GROMACS .gro file of C-alpha atoms in nm:
model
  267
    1UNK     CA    1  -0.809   3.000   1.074
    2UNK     CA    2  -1.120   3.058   1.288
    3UNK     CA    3  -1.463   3.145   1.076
    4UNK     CA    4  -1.833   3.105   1.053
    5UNK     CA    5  -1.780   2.783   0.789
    6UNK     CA    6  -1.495   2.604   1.000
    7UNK     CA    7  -1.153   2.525   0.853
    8UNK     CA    8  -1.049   2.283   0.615
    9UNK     CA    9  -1.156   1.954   0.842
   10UNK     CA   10  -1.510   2.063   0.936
   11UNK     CA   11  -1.818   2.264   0.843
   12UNK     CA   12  -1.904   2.431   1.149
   13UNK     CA   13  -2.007   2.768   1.411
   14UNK     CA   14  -1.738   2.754   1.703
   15UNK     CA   15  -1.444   2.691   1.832
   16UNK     CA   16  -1.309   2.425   2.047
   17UNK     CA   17  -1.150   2.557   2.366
   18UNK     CA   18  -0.839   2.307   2.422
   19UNK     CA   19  -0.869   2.110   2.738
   20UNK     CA   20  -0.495   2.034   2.718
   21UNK     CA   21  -0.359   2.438   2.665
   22UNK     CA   22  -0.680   2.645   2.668
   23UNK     CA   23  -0.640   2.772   2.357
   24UNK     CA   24  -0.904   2.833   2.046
   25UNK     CA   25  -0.905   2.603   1.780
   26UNK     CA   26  -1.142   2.536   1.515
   27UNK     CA   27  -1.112   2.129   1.534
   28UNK     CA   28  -0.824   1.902   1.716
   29UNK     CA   29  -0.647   1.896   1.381
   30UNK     CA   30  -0.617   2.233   1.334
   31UNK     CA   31  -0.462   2.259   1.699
   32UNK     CA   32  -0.258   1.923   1.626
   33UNK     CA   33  -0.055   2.110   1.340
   34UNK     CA   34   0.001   2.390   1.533
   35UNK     CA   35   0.084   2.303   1.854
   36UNK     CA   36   0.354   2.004   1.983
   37UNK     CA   37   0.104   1.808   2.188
   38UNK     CA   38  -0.269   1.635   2.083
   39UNK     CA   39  -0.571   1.755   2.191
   40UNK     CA   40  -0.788   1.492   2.354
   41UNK     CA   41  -1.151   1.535   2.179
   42UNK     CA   42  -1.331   1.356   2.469
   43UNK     CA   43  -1.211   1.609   2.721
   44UNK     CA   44  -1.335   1.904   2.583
   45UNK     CA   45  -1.644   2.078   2.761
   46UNK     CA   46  -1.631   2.396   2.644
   47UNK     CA   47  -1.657   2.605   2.289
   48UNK     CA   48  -1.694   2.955   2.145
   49UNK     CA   49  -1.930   3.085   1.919
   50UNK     CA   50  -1.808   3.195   1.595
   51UNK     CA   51  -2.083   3.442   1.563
   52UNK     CA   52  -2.107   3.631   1.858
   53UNK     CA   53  -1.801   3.521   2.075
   54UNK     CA   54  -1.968   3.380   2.361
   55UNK     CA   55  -1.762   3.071   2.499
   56UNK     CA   56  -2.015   2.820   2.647
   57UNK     CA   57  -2.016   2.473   2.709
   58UNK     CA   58  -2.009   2.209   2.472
   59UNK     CA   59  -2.416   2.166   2.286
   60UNK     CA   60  -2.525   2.181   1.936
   61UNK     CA   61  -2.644   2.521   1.908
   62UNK     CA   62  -2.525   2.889   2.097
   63UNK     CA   63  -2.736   2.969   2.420
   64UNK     CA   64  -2.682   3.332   2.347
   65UNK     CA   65  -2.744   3.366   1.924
   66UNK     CA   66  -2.888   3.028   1.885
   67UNK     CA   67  -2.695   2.990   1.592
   68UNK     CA   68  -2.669   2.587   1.526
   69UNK     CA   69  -2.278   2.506   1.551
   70UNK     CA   70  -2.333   2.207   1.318
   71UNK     CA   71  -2.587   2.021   1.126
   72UNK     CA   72  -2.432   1.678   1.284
   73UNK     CA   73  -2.258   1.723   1.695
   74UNK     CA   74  -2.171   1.414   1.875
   75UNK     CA   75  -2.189   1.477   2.216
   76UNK     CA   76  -1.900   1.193   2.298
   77UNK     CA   77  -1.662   1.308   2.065
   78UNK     CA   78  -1.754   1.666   2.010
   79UNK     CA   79  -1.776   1.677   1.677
   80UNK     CA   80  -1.945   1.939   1.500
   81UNK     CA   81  -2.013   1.863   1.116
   82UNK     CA   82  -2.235   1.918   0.802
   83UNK     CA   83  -2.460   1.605   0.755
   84UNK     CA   84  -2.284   1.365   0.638
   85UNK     CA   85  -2.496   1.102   0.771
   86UNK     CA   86  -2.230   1.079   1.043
   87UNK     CA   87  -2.333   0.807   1.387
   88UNK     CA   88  -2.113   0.735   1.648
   89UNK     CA   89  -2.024   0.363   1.703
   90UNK     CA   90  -1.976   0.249   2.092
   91UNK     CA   91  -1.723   0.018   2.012
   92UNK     CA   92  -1.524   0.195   1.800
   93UNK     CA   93  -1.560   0.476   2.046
   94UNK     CA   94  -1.560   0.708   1.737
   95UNK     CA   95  -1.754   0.886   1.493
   96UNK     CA   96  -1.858   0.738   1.147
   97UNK     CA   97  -1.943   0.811   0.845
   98UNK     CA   98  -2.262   0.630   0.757
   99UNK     CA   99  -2.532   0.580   0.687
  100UNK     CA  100  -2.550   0.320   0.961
  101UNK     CA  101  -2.748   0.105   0.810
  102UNK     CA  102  -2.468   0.066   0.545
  103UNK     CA  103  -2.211  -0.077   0.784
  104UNK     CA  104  -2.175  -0.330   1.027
  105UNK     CA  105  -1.906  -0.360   1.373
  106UNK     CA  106  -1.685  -0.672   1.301
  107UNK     CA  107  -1.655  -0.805   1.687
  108UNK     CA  108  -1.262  -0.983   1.595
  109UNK     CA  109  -1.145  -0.673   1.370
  110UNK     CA  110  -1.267  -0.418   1.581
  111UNK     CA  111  -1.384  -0.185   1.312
  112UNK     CA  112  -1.666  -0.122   1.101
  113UNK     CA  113  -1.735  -0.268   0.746
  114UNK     CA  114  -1.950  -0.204   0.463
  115UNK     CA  115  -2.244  -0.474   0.471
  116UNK     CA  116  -2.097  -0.664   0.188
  117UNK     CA  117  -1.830  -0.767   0.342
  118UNK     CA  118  -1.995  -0.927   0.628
  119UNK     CA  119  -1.901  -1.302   0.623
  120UNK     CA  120  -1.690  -1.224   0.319
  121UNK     CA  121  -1.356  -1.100   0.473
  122UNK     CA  122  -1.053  -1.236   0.666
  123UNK     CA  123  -1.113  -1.121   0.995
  124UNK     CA  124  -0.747  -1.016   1.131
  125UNK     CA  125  -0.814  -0.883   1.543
  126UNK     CA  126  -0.810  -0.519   1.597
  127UNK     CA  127  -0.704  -0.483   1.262
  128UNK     CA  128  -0.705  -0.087   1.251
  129UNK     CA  129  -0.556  -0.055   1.621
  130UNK     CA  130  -0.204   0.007   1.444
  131UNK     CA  131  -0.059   0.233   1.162
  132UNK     CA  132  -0.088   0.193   0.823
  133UNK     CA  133   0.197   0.074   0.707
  134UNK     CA  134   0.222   0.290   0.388
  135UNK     CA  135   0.225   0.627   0.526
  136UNK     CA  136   0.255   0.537   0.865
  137UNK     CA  137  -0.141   0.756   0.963
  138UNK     CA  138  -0.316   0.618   1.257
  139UNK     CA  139  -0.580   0.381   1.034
  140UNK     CA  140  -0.837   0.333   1.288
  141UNK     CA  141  -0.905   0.705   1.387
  142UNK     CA  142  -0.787   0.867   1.030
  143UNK     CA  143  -1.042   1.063   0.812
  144UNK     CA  144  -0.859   0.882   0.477
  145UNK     CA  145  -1.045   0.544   0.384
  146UNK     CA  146  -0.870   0.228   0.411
  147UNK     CA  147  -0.899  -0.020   0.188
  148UNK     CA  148  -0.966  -0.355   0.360
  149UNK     CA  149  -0.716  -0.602   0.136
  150UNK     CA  150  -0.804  -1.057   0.112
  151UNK     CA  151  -0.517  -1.085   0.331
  152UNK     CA  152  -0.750  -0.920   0.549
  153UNK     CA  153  -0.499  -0.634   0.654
  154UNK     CA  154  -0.644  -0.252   0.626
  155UNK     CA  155  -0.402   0.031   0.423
  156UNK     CA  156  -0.420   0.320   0.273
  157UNK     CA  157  -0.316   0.322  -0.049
  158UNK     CA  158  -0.098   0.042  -0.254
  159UNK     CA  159  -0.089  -0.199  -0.509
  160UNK     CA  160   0.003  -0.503  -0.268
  161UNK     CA  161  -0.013  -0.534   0.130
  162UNK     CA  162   0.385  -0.471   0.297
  163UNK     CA  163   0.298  -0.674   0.571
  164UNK     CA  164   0.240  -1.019   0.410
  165UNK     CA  165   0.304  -0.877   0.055
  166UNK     CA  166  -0.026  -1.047  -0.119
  167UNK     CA  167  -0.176  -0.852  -0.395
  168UNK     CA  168  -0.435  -0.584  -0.271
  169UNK     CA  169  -0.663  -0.641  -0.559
  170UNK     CA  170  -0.716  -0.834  -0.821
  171UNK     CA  171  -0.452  -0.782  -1.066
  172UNK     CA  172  -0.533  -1.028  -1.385
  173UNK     CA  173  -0.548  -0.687  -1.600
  174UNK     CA  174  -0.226  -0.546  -1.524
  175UNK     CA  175  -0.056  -0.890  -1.509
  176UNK     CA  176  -0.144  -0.959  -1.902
  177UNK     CA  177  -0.035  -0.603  -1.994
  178UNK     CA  178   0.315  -0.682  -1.847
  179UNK     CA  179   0.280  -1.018  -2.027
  180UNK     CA  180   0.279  -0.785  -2.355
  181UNK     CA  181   0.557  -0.557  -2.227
  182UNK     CA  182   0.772  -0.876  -2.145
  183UNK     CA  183   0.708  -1.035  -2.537
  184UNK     CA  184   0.778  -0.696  -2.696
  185UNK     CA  185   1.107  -0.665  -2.461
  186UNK     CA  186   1.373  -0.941  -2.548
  187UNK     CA  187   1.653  -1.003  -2.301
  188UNK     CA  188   2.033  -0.974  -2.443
  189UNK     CA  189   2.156  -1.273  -2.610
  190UNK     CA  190   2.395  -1.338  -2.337
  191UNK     CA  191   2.049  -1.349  -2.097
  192UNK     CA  192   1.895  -1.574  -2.352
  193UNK     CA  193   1.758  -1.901  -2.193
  194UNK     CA  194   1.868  -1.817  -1.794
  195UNK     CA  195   1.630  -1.892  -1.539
  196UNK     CA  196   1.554  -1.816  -1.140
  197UNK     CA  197   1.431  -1.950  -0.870
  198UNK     CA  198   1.145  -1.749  -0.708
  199UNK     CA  199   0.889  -1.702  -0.457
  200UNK     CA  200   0.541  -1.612  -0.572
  201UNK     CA  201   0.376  -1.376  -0.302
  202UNK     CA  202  -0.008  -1.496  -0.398
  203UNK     CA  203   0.004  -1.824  -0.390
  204UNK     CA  204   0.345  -1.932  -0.148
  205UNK     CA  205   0.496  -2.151  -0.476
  206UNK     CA  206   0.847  -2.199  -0.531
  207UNK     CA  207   0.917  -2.250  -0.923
  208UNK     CA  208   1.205  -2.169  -1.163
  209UNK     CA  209   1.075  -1.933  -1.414
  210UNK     CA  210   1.269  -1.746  -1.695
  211UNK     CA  211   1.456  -1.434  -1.582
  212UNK     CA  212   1.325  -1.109  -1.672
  213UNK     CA  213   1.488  -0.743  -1.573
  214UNK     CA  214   1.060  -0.658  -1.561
  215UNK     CA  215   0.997  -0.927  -1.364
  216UNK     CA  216   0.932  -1.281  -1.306
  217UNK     CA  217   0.612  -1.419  -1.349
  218UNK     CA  218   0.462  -1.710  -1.128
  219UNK     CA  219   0.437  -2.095  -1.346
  220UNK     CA  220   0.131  -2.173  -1.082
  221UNK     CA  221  -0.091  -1.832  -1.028
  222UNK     CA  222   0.079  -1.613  -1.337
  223UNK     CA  223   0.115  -1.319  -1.092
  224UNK     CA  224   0.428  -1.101  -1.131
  225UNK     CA  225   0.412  -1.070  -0.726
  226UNK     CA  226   0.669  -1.238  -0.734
  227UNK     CA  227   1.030  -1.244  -0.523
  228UNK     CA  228   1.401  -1.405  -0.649
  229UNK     CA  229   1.530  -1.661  -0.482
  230UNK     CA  230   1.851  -1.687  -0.577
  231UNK     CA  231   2.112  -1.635  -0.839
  232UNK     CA  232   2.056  -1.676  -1.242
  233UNK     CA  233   2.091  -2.015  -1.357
  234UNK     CA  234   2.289  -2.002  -1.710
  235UNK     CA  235   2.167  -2.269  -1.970
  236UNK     CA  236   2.496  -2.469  -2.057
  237UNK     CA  237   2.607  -2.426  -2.441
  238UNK     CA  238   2.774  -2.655  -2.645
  239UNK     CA  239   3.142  -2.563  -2.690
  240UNK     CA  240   3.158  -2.407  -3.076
  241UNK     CA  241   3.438  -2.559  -3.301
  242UNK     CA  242   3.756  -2.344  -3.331
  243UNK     CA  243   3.808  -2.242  -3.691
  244UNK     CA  244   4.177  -2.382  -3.813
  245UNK     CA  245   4.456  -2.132  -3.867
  246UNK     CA  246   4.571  -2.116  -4.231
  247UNK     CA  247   4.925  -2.208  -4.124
  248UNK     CA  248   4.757  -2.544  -3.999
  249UNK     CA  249   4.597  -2.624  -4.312
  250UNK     CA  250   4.888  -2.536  -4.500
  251UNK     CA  251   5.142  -2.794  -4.283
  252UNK     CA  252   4.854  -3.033  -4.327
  253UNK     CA  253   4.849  -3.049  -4.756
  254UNK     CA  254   5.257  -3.059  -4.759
  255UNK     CA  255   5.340  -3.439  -4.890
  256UNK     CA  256   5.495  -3.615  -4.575
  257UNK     CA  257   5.883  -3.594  -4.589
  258UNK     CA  258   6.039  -3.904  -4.709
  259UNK     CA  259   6.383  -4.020  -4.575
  260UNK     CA  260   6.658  -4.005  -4.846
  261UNK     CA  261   6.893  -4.284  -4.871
  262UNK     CA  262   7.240  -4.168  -4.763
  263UNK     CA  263   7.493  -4.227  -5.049
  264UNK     CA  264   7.774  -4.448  -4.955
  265UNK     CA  265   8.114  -4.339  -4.950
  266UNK     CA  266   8.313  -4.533  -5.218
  267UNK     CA  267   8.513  -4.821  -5.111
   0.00000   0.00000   0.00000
């Protein structure tokens, strides 16, 4: 676990000595997945070299080798790191990956932004201060980018957000190649003509649309975000004429029966 390159996480000379159980761990991740508790990276004040064992208190370089523990250490968060043009932001309270001058702190979402989306996203308040709701990771202190969706909420990974269930990109391309799929995919003839209510997810519009088994595209927006709402609505047929049974045409071309005049008796 413990070597001169760091673990999986990080690039870097020591260990962290564990404020919470005093044990050696290369970074608070590695000591997260082994041990049933969280190791609280602003506590820590002490390390060991990886080169010649001496444990020390927390700095960028050994007092006793001089060896330099990383090429980036934040002396906040203790985080030792190749450059990766890493700052620390004070509201955040965390480490970033820059370069700073690429990002900007959004005061109402509580998280920082690439530059182009300053004044050209929906702020949501401490937006990242919560779970991502995909695989359920801590978004504001993960090490996974999140993708910062026009509904304005942050995620993972997904096609459309599970919280308000708008589209998470735009989706024009893969809306006309289901367009294609629908044409080339005829319903049953007993399907033929029923309809359904829906609820687009894009745009909030309730229309009747024609029913689909691969979905139900939007009349307003032509997104196939789309939700039922309610049952199929059957188009009425007209009532097909019965055929006649050849014992019925038969009765009908037999000459009417006449009434016979009864003979009279003889006088």
């Amino acid at each position: 676990m413990a070597s001169s390159v760091g673990c999986q996480h990080y690039v870097r000379s020591c260990l962290l000595k564990a404020p919470c159980c005093g044990k050696l761990y290369v970074c608070r991740l590695c000591h997260d997945a082994e041990e049933n508790h969280q190791m609280d990276r602003f506590k820590v004040q002490e390390v060991r070299c990886s080169e010649c064992q001496t444990l020390q208190k927390a700095q960028k370089n050994c007092q006793q080798c001089h060896v330099q523990f990383g090429e980036y250490y934040c002396d906040i968060c203790h985080l030792f790191d190749k450059d990766k043009k890493q700052y620390h932001c004070q509201p955040c309270g965390i480490c970033r990956i820059g370069p700073r001058e690429k990002y900007f702190h959004c005061q109402k979402c509580n998280l920082c932004l690439a530059q182009d989306l300053r004044g050209n996203h929906k702020c949501v308040e401490n937006v990242s201060r919560q779970n991502c709701p995909v695989c359920m990771e801590d978004i504001h202190t993960s090490r996974i980018g999140a993708h910062v969706l026009p509904c304005g909420h942050l995620l993972h990974n997904a096609y459309r957000c599970p919280l308000c269930m708008h589209s998470a990109w735009n989706m024009d391309e893969h809306w006309e190649l289901m367009d294609k799929e629908i044409t080339q995919s005829p319903m049953p003839a007993e399907y033929q003509g029923a309809t359904v209510k829906i609820i687009c997810n894009d745009c909030q519009s309730h229309c009747t649309v024609p029913f689909h088994v691969l979905g139900m595209k939007c009349a307003e927006c032509g997104s196939y975000n789309t939700a039922q709402d309610g049952g199929l609505v059957q188009q009425q047929q007209e009532p097909q004429p019965q055929p006649q049974q050849p014992s019925d045409l038969h009765a009908e071309n037999e000459p009417e029966s006449q009434d016979q005049p009864q003979s009279q008796a003889p006088h």
